[in-house]
Amino acid sequence: MESNITLESLIKEQKARVSQLKYKPNPPGCWGFAYYYDNNESYQKWLATTKRYLGIHFLDDKDVNEFDTISKDRLSPEQQKKLLGILEAFALLPTIIPDSRTTQITEKKGRGREAINVTTTINNTNTQAQNQAQTIAIELFLEAIKDDLTGRQIKELKEVVAASNGDLQKAKPGIIEKLKSFGADVASNVIANLITNPAIWASF
């Protein structure tokens, strides 16, 4: 159970294990050496448990990535001491120190949470751009309409919509009839102003 796992218990378990690390020289004629544990399965279980513990309790701390990197190095007394050193540092100073790399989009080993943050930022940017484009389009239409309709005519159009309880689809036939009543030139001028607006004409 997670409640039984503490940083101190993980450190204590590994301290006892480090003394069991054995040295195995390579065969004659080969350079190098190797270290191993008789009970490697127990060590791997400890390593996986420790990584999850750090991921839960020290999320985004710079030394969590360091621990993961060192754990993948070849077994050696020095490598094992470094892992213990990081755990002991967490126990001594548990305050999280953010990893600056987690804020970079280009980092290939980002957590899901980072990906969500990046996606959210992109979505927000796209939404803002769309909203700005819609605002500009509305302003262009209003400018074209106000150039050719009087205040009284705009008020009459609003009354048509109000009579349809604000339902623009239901009000559409009434709006068309009202525009016709203003004269053919009015509707033509509104459309002409929209088409000849440089921002709209450029889209054709």
XYZ file of N, CA and C in Angstrom:
612
model
N 0.843 -1.191 0.000
C 0.000 0.000 0.000
C 0.883 1.248 0.000
N 0.413 2.287 -0.724
C 1.194 3.520 -0.820
C 1.421 4.156 0.542
N 0.433 4.023 1.456
C 0.528 4.646 2.768
C 1.711 4.107 3.569
N 2.171 2.900 3.233
C 3.286 2.297 3.958
C 4.637 2.682 3.364
N 4.608 3.356 2.222
C 5.852 3.726 1.546
C 6.188 5.170 1.882
N 7.394 5.363 2.377
C 7.888 6.702 2.671
C 9.260 6.860 2.027
N 9.691 8.095 1.927
C 11.017 8.352 1.367
C 12.079 7.706 2.243
N 11.854 7.768 3.541
C 12.821 7.194 4.483
C 12.913 5.673 4.321
N 11.766 5.021 4.099
C 11.786 3.562 3.954
C 12.472 3.155 2.653
N 12.291 3.949 1.618
C 12.956 3.660 0.335
C 14.472 3.827 0.468
N 14.880 4.869 1.179
C 16.310 5.110 1.393
C 16.913 3.981 2.227
N 16.212 3.620 3.291
C 16.703 2.554 4.181
C 16.862 1.234 3.430
N 15.872 0.893 2.600
C 15.927 -0.355 1.834
C 17.125 -0.375 0.895
N 17.368 0.749 0.229
C 18.465 0.764 -0.742
C 19.831 0.826 -0.073
N 19.907 1.479 1.053
C 21.181 1.519 1.787
C 21.616 0.109 2.167
N 20.658 -0.703 2.567
C 20.964 -2.090 2.940
C 21.357 -2.902 1.708
N 20.806 -2.550 0.568
C 21.070 -3.325 -0.644
C 22.424 -2.980 -1.268
N 22.840 -1.737 -1.189
C 24.077 -1.300 -1.854
C 25.272 -2.148 -1.446
N 25.306 -2.553 -0.196
C 26.430 -3.367 0.278
C 26.456 -4.750 -0.372
N 25.363 -5.134 -1.009
C 25.271 -6.444 -1.657
C 25.681 -6.385 -3.136
N 26.027 -5.209 -3.614
C 26.433 -5.067 -5.011
C 27.724 -5.843 -5.253
N 27.707 -6.687 -6.258
C 28.862 -7.547 -6.526
C 29.565 -7.165 -7.822
N 30.847 -7.443 -7.831
C 31.691 -7.115 -8.980
C 31.959 -8.367 -9.810
N 31.796 -8.220 -11.096
C 32.035 -9.346 -11.992
C 32.945 -8.894 -13.138
N 34.221 -9.320 -13.128
C 35.129 -8.905 -14.208
C 34.755 -9.584 -15.519
N 35.051 -8.912 -16.601
C 34.817 -9.508 -17.914
C 35.806 -10.633 -18.174
N 35.491 -11.540 -19.082
C 36.419 -12.643 -19.404
C 37.776 -12.119 -19.844
N 38.836 -12.930 -19.698
C 40.181 -12.511 -20.113
C 40.173 -12.041 -21.574
N 40.918 -10.980 -21.820
C 41.007 -10.451 -23.169
C 39.960 -9.393 -23.463
N 39.006 -9.198 -22.545
C 37.954 -8.188 -22.737
C 38.140 -7.077 -21.710
N 37.985 -5.873 -22.168
C 38.125 -4.737 -21.270
C 36.804 -4.491 -20.539
N 36.892 -3.897 -19.371
C 35.690 -3.504 -18.654
C 35.329 -4.430 -17.509
N 34.224 -4.127 -16.893
C 33.757 -4.889 -15.744
C 32.252 -4.675 -15.608
N 31.647 -5.397 -14.701
C 30.200 -5.262 -14.497
C 29.854 -5.491 -13.036
N 28.835 -4.784 -12.579
C 28.313 -4.973 -11.227
C 26.894 -5.532 -11.333
N 26.485 -6.262 -10.320
C 25.151 -6.851 -10.356
C 24.680 -7.161 -8.934
N 23.368 -7.344 -8.812
C 22.770 -7.799 -7.564
C 22.290 -9.236 -7.778
N 22.484 -10.061 -6.777
C 21.968 -11.430 -6.879
C 20.446 -11.407 -7.059
N 19.796 -10.523 -6.308
C 18.342 -10.395 -6.406
C 18.009 -9.134 -7.212
N 18.248 -9.214 -8.508
C 18.029 -8.054 -9.370
C 16.542 -7.683 -9.437
N 15.687 -8.673 -9.317
C 14.242 -8.421 -9.381
C 13.804 -7.492 -8.255
N 14.368 -7.712 -7.071
C 14.042 -6.874 -5.922
C 14.502 -5.438 -6.152
N 15.694 -5.285 -6.742
C 16.227 -3.951 -7.023
C 15.356 -3.230 -8.050
N 14.950 -3.934 -9.111
C 14.125 -3.330 -10.153
C 12.772 -2.897 -9.596
N 12.230 -3.691 -8.681
C 10.958 -3.345 -8.057
C 11.116 -2.077 -7.221
N 12.219 -2.009 -6.469
C 12.496 -0.817 -5.659
C 12.639 0.404 -6.555
N 13.350 0.247 -7.661
C 13.600 1.357 -8.576
C 12.287 1.879 -9.158
N 11.425 0.962 -9.610
C 10.140 1.366 -10.190
C 9.264 2.052 -9.142
N 9.257 1.511 -7.919
C 8.457 2.093 -6.844
C 8.951 3.486 -6.497
N 10.266 3.643 -6.447
C 10.860 4.938 -6.108
C 10.546 5.983 -7.165
N 10.609 5.599 -8.429
C 10.297 6.546 -9.508
C 8.845 7.013 -9.414
N 7.957 6.081 -9.110
C 6.547 6.464 -8.979
C 6.338 7.361 -7.748
N 7.026 7.052 -6.686
C 6.914 7.870 -5.473
C 7.363 9.302 -5.764
N 8.491 9.438 -6.432
C 8.994 10.772 -6.770
C 8.043 11.483 -7.727
N 7.487 10.734 -8.677
C 6.556 11.328 -9.629
C 5.286 11.836 -8.968
N 4.873 11.182 -7.894
C 3.657 11.582 -7.175
C 3.928 12.746 -6.225
N 5.012 12.650 -5.462
C 5.270 13.617 -4.399
C 6.194 14.778 -4.794
N 6.934 14.627 -5.884
C 7.862 15.686 -6.292
C 7.722 15.970 -7.789
N 6.483 16.025 -8.250
C 6.188 16.235 -9.672
C 6.861 17.508 -10.188
N 7.557 17.369 -11.320
C 8.208 18.491 -12.018
C 9.461 19.026 -11.314
N 9.916 18.345 -10.245
C 11.174 18.774 -9.621
C 12.332 18.395 -10.535
N 13.332 19.250 -10.601
C 14.449 19.033 -11.522
C 15.219 17.742 -11.230
N 15.256 17.311 -9.964
C 16.032 16.120 -9.618
C 15.298 14.809 -9.908
N 14.005 14.884 -10.204
C 13.281 13.671 -10.591
C 13.806 13.185 -11.936
N 13.994 14.109 -12.866
C 14.567 13.756 -14.171
C 16.006 13.266 -14.019
N 16.741 13.881 -13.108
C 18.130 13.491 -12.864
C 18.185 12.066 -12.321
N 17.284 11.755 -11.398
C 17.221 10.402 -10.827
C 16.947 9.389 -11.933
N 15.989 9.712 -12.791
C 15.622 8.803 -13.882
C 16.799 8.571 -14.824
N 17.520 9.639 -15.141
C 18.675 9.529 -16.051
C 19.774 8.660 -15.450
N 20.116 8.905 -14.196
C 21.179 8.148 -13.529
C 20.792 6.684 -13.366
N 19.506 6.419 -13.118
C 19.055 5.034 -12.911
C 19.262 4.173 -14.159
N 19.377 4.823 -15.315
C 19.560 4.086 -16.565
C 21.037 3.819 -16.883
N 21.938 4.408 -16.085
C 23.373 4.151 -16.269
C 23.711 2.737 -15.808
N 24.881 2.274 -16.196
C 25.338 0.940 -15.774
C 25.496 0.896 -14.259
N 25.080 -0.224 -13.672
C 25.213 -0.393 -12.226
C 26.660 -0.245 -11.786
N 26.857 0.524 -10.727
C 28.188 0.678 -10.134
C 27.998 1.289 -8.752
N 28.967 1.148 -7.868
C 28.838 1.752 -6.539
C 28.596 3.262 -6.629
N 29.310 3.923 -7.544
C 29.165 5.372 -7.695
C 27.755 5.740 -8.158
N 27.247 4.989 -9.129
C 25.913 5.247 -9.650
C 24.854 5.049 -8.574
N 25.000 4.003 -7.772
C 24.045 3.731 -6.707
C 24.100 4.796 -5.603
N 25.301 5.304 -5.326
C 25.452 6.366 -4.324
C 24.780 7.656 -4.801
N 24.842 7.912 -6.101
C 24.197 9.112 -6.648
C 22.679 9.039 -6.492
N 22.127 7.848 -6.743
C 20.682 7.677 -6.576
C 20.275 7.911 -5.121
N 21.055 7.325 -4.211
C 20.769 7.521 -2.790
C 20.936 8.986 -2.393
N 21.941 9.634 -2.950
C 22.193 11.039 -2.639
C 21.001 11.916 -3.018
N 20.405 11.644 -4.170
C 19.245 12.419 -4.609
C 18.073 12.194 -3.658
N 17.839 10.936 -3.276
C 16.743 10.633 -2.349
C 16.964 11.303 -0.997
N 18.195 11.282 -0.525
C 18.503 11.907 0.770
C 18.333 13.425 0.694
N 18.634 13.993 -0.481
C 18.437 15.433 -0.663
C 16.946 15.784 -0.615
N 16.119 14.929 -1.217
C 14.669 15.139 -1.155
C 14.183 15.078 0.288
N 14.714 14.117 1.053
C 14.298 13.959 2.444
C 14.727 15.160 3.291
N 15.910 15.702 2.989
C 16.452 16.827 3.752
C 15.782 18.146 3.371
N 15.601 18.357 2.051
C 14.995 19.593 1.548
C 13.853 19.240 0.584
N 12.645 18.985 1.099
C 11.539 18.513 0.269
C 10.875 19.564 -0.622
N 11.306 20.824 -0.506
C 10.715 21.860 -1.348
C 11.008 21.583 -2.823
N 9.972 21.636 -3.661
C 10.130 21.339 -5.088
C 10.842 22.475 -5.806
N 11.875 22.105 -6.572
C 12.582 23.064 -7.414
C 12.197 22.757 -8.852
N 11.382 23.614 -9.499
C 10.885 23.326 -10.850
C 12.003 23.093 -11.850
N 11.750 22.169 -12.767
C 12.687 21.882 -13.847
C 12.365 22.818 -14.998
N 13.301 23.701 -15.344
C 13.057 24.687 -16.400
C 12.762 24.023 -17.730
N 13.219 22.784 -17.913
C 12.996 22.096 -19.190
C 11.538 21.758 -19.415
N 10.748 21.678 -18.338
C 9.344 21.285 -18.498
C 8.531 22.378 -19.172
N 9.088 23.610 -19.257
C 8.345 24.693 -19.896
C 8.672 24.812 -21.376
N 9.593 23.994 -21.865
C 9.984 24.063 -23.266
C 9.160 23.089 -24.090
N 8.560 23.598 -25.155
C 7.723 22.770 -26.022
C 8.560 21.720 -26.725
N 9.842 22.032 -26.964
C 10.676 21.136 -27.743
C 11.147 19.922 -26.966
N 10.905 19.887 -25.639
C 11.354 18.747 -24.852
C 10.603 17.496 -25.285
N 11.329 16.437 -25.613
C 10.715 15.230 -26.147
C 10.132 14.334 -25.066
N 10.590 14.519 -23.824
C 10.133 13.624 -22.768
C 9.163 14.323 -21.835
N 8.313 15.155 -22.393
C 7.349 15.875 -21.573
C 6.297 14.953 -21.002
N 5.787 15.314 -19.834
C 4.703 14.534 -19.245
C 3.401 14.906 -19.934
N 2.381 14.089 -19.679
C 1.073 14.364 -20.257
C 0.568 15.727 -19.844
N 0.855 16.104 -18.629
C 0.382 17.378 -18.117
C 0.961 18.522 -18.927
N 2.256 18.425 -19.310
C 2.875 19.463 -20.115
C 2.227 19.537 -21.477
N 1.958 18.370 -22.055
C 1.324 18.341 -23.368
C -0.031 19.021 -23.310
N -0.759 18.797 -22.201
C -2.065 19.418 -22.045
C -1.918 20.924 -21.958
N -0.895 21.383 -21.215
C -0.672 22.814 -21.090
C -0.354 23.451 -22.430
N 0.504 22.764 -23.201
C 0.875 23.285 -24.512
C -0.350 23.337 -25.417
N -1.147 22.249 -25.406
C -2.346 22.195 -26.237
C -3.329 23.288 -25.840
N -3.464 23.496 -24.526
C -4.375 24.523 -24.043
C -3.942 25.897 -24.523
N -2.616 26.151 -24.480
C -2.093 27.436 -24.934
C -2.384 27.644 -26.414
N -2.152 26.602 -27.203
C -2.402 26.697 -28.641
C -3.886 26.927 -28.907
N -4.743 26.174 -28.204
C -6.185 26.334 -28.380
C -6.646 27.727 -28.008
N -6.076 28.249 -26.906
C -6.439 29.600 -26.477
C -6.035 30.632 -27.525
N -4.831 30.442 -28.096
C -4.345 31.369 -29.114
C -5.238 31.325 -30.345
N -5.612 30.104 -30.759
C -6.489 29.962 -31.920
C -7.850 30.594 -31.659
N -8.379 30.377 -30.465
C -9.687 30.942 -30.116
C -9.644 32.455 -30.134
N -8.566 33.031 -29.595
C -8.423 34.482 -29.587
C -8.360 35.038 -31.003
N -7.602 34.344 -31.874
C -7.474 34.790 -33.262
C -8.823 34.725 -33.973
N -9.588 33.646 -33.731
C -10.905 33.501 -34.354
C -11.859 34.578 -33.858
N -11.808 34.841 -32.558
C -12.688 35.868 -31.996
C -12.374 37.245 -32.575
N -11.066 37.523 -32.744
C -10.665 38.810 -33.314
C -11.139 38.935 -34.758
N -11.015 37.824 -35.520
C -11.454 37.840 -36.916
C -12.958 38.059 -36.996
N -13.723 37.411 -36.104
C -15.173 37.574 -36.097
C -15.566 39.002 -35.730
N -14.829 39.575 -34.771
C -15.108 40.948 -34.357
C -14.885 41.918 -35.513
N -13.787 41.718 -36.239
C -13.479 42.583 -37.389
C -14.558 42.450 -38.456
N -14.983 41.201 -38.720
C -16.017 40.968 -39.738
C -17.316 41.659 -39.361
N -17.692 41.561 -38.094
C -18.927 42.205 -37.635
C -18.830 43.709 -37.780
N -17.676 44.268 -37.435
C -17.489 45.716 -37.551
C -17.598 46.178 -38.999
N -17.073 45.351 -39.927
C -17.168 45.697 -41.347
C -18.624 45.727 -41.806
N -19.386 44.710 -41.383
C -20.796 44.664 -41.759
C -21.562 45.848 -41.179
N -21.324 46.142 -39.904
C -22.021 47.254 -39.264
C -21.684 48.576 -39.946
N -20.411 48.725 -40.303
C -19.988 49.951 -40.980
C -20.710 50.112 -42.316
N -20.796 49.012 -43.077
C -21.464 49.056 -44.380
C -22.953 49.336 -44.236
N -23.586 48.729 -43.233
C -25.023 48.915 -43.023
C -25.335 50.338 -42.571
N -24.546 50.846 -41.614
C -24.809 52.177 -41.072
C -24.565 53.280 -42.099
N -23.725 52.981 -43.096
C -23.463 53.977 -44.136
C -24.698 54.232 -45.000
N -25.586 53.219 -45.109
C -26.709 53.341 -46.034
C -28.081 53.269 -45.373
N -28.126 53.029 -44.071
C -29.404 53.009 -43.373
C -29.460 54.145 -42.361
N -30.603 54.737 -42.269
C -30.779 55.798 -41.283
C -31.037 55.179 -39.918
N -30.941 55.985 -38.889
C -31.222 55.515 -37.546
C -32.633 54.967 -37.429
N -33.581 55.616 -38.117
C -34.980 55.174 -38.092
C -35.137 53.808 -38.758
N -34.443 53.607 -39.878
C -34.541 52.335 -40.589
C -33.953 51.182 -39.758
N -32.831 51.448 -39.093
C -32.218 50.420 -38.234
C -33.166 50.067 -37.091
N -33.859 51.094 -36.548
C -34.814 50.861 -35.468
C -35.963 49.979 -35.949
N -36.433 50.205 -37.182
C -37.523 49.402 -37.739
C -37.095 47.943 -37.923
N -35.850 47.741 -38.330
C -35.341 46.363 -38.472
C -35.301 45.671 -37.112
N -34.909 46.403 -36.097
C -34.868 45.837 -34.746
C -36.269 45.464 -34.267
N -37.245 46.255 -34.661
C -38.622 45.981 -34.267
C -39.129 44.689 -34.915
N -38.678 44.429 -36.160
C -39.057 43.199 -36.852
C -38.513 41.988 -36.103
N -37.267 42.089 -35.673
C -36.642 40.993 -34.928
C -37.326 40.805 -33.584
N -37.644 41.919 -32.922
C -38.299 41.849 -31.616
C -39.661 41.174 -31.734
N -40.355 41.436 -32.865
C -41.676 40.840 -33.074
C -41.583 39.328 -33.246
N -40.396 38.831 -33.605
C -40.180 37.385 -33.771
C -39.517 36.788 -32.534
N -39.614 37.514 -31.409
C -39.030 37.068 -30.129
C -37.519 36.821 -30.233
N -36.870 37.616 -31.052
C -35.414 37.514 -31.178
C -34.938 36.374 -32.045
N -35.850 35.614 -32.635
C -35.465 34.499 -33.509
C -35.123 35.056 -34.883
N -33.837 35.119 -35.200
C -33.392 35.745 -36.446
C -33.864 34.991 -37.686
N -33.951 33.653 -37.576
C -34.415 32.873 -38.725
C -35.877 33.198 -39.049
N -36.691 33.298 -38.012
C -38.097 33.650 -38.212
C -38.243 35.091 -38.698
N -37.326 35.940 -38.242
C -37.405 37.359 -38.608
C -36.879 37.637 -40.008
N -36.158 36.678 -40.592
C -35.497 36.907 -41.887
C -36.456 37.374 -42.983
N -37.607 36.692 -43.197
C -38.530 37.170 -44.242
C -38.996 38.607 -43.998
N -39.259 38.916 -42.722
C -39.707 40.270 -42.389
C -38.621 41.300 -42.653
N -37.360 40.911 -42.374
C -36.245 41.831 -42.617
C -36.104 42.101 -44.114
N -36.251 41.044 -44.917
C -36.155 41.204 -46.371
C -37.239 42.153 -46.873
N -38.454 41.956 -46.385
C -39.564 42.820 -46.797
C -39.331 44.262 -46.356
N -38.795 44.402 -45.150
C -38.545 45.755 -44.632
C -37.480 46.458 -45.472
N -36.421 45.703 -45.867
C -35.364 46.278 -46.708
C -35.933 46.698 -48.060
N -36.828 45.881 -48.595
C -37.457 46.214 -49.873
C -38.271 47.504 -49.755
N -38.903 47.664 -48.579
C -39.723 48.860 -48.379
C -38.869 50.125 -48.304
N -37.604 49.955 -47.962
C -36.707 51.109 -47.912
C -36.312 51.553 -49.314
N -36.541 50.672 -50.297
C -36.172 50.990 -51.668
C -35.080 50.052 -52.145
N -35.103 49.731 -53.426
C -34.143 48.792 -54.009
C -32.716 49.301 -53.885
N -32.564 50.602 -53.960
C -31.210 51.170 -53.915
C -30.528 50.929 -52.563
N -31.316 50.906 -51.481
C -30.738 50.748 -50.141
C -30.045 49.388 -50.025
N -30.776 48.316 -50.364
C -30.204 46.971 -50.259
C -28.998 46.822 -51.181
N -29.108 47.379 -52.383
C -27.997 47.294 -53.344
C -26.767 48.023 -52.819
N -26.991 49.188 -52.220
C -25.866 49.974 -51.700
C -25.173 49.268 -50.534
N -25.960 48.610 -49.672
C -25.380 47.873 -48.541
C -24.476 46.769 -49.058
N -24.979 45.981 -50.010
C -24.187 44.882 -50.572
C -22.957 45.421 -51.283
N -23.122 46.523 -52.043
C -21.997 47.110 -52.773
C -20.915 47.591 -51.814
N -21.332 48.186 -50.691
C -20.364 48.659 -49.701
C -19.584 47.498 -49.078
N -20.297 46.387 -48.839
C -19.630 45.212 -48.280
C -18.609 44.658 -49.268
N -19.012 44.492 -50.512
C -18.136 43.894 -51.516
C -16.912 44.758 -51.782
N -17.107 46.091 -51.813
C -16.000 46.982 -52.163
C -15.112 47.342 -50.987
N -15.448 46.830 -49.800
C -14.554 47.066 -48.660
C -13.245 46.302 -48.926
N -12.095 46.977 -48.850
C -10.802 46.352 -49.189
C -10.550 45.034 -48.471
N -10.932 44.953 -47.190
C -10.695 43.740 -46.420
C -11.517 42.569 -46.946
N -12.750 42.867 -47.402
C -13.613 41.805 -47.941
C -13.245 41.501 -49.384
N -12.967 42.540 -50.179
C -12.628 42.341 -51.596
C -11.384 41.478 -51.739
N -10.460 41.626 -50.824
C -9.205 40.859 -50.887
C -9.451 39.377 -50.701
N -10.602 39.001 -50.109
C -10.908 37.603 -49.861
C -11.547 36.907 -51.062
N -11.960 37.701 -52.037
C -12.584 37.107 -53.227
C -11.560 36.395 -54.097
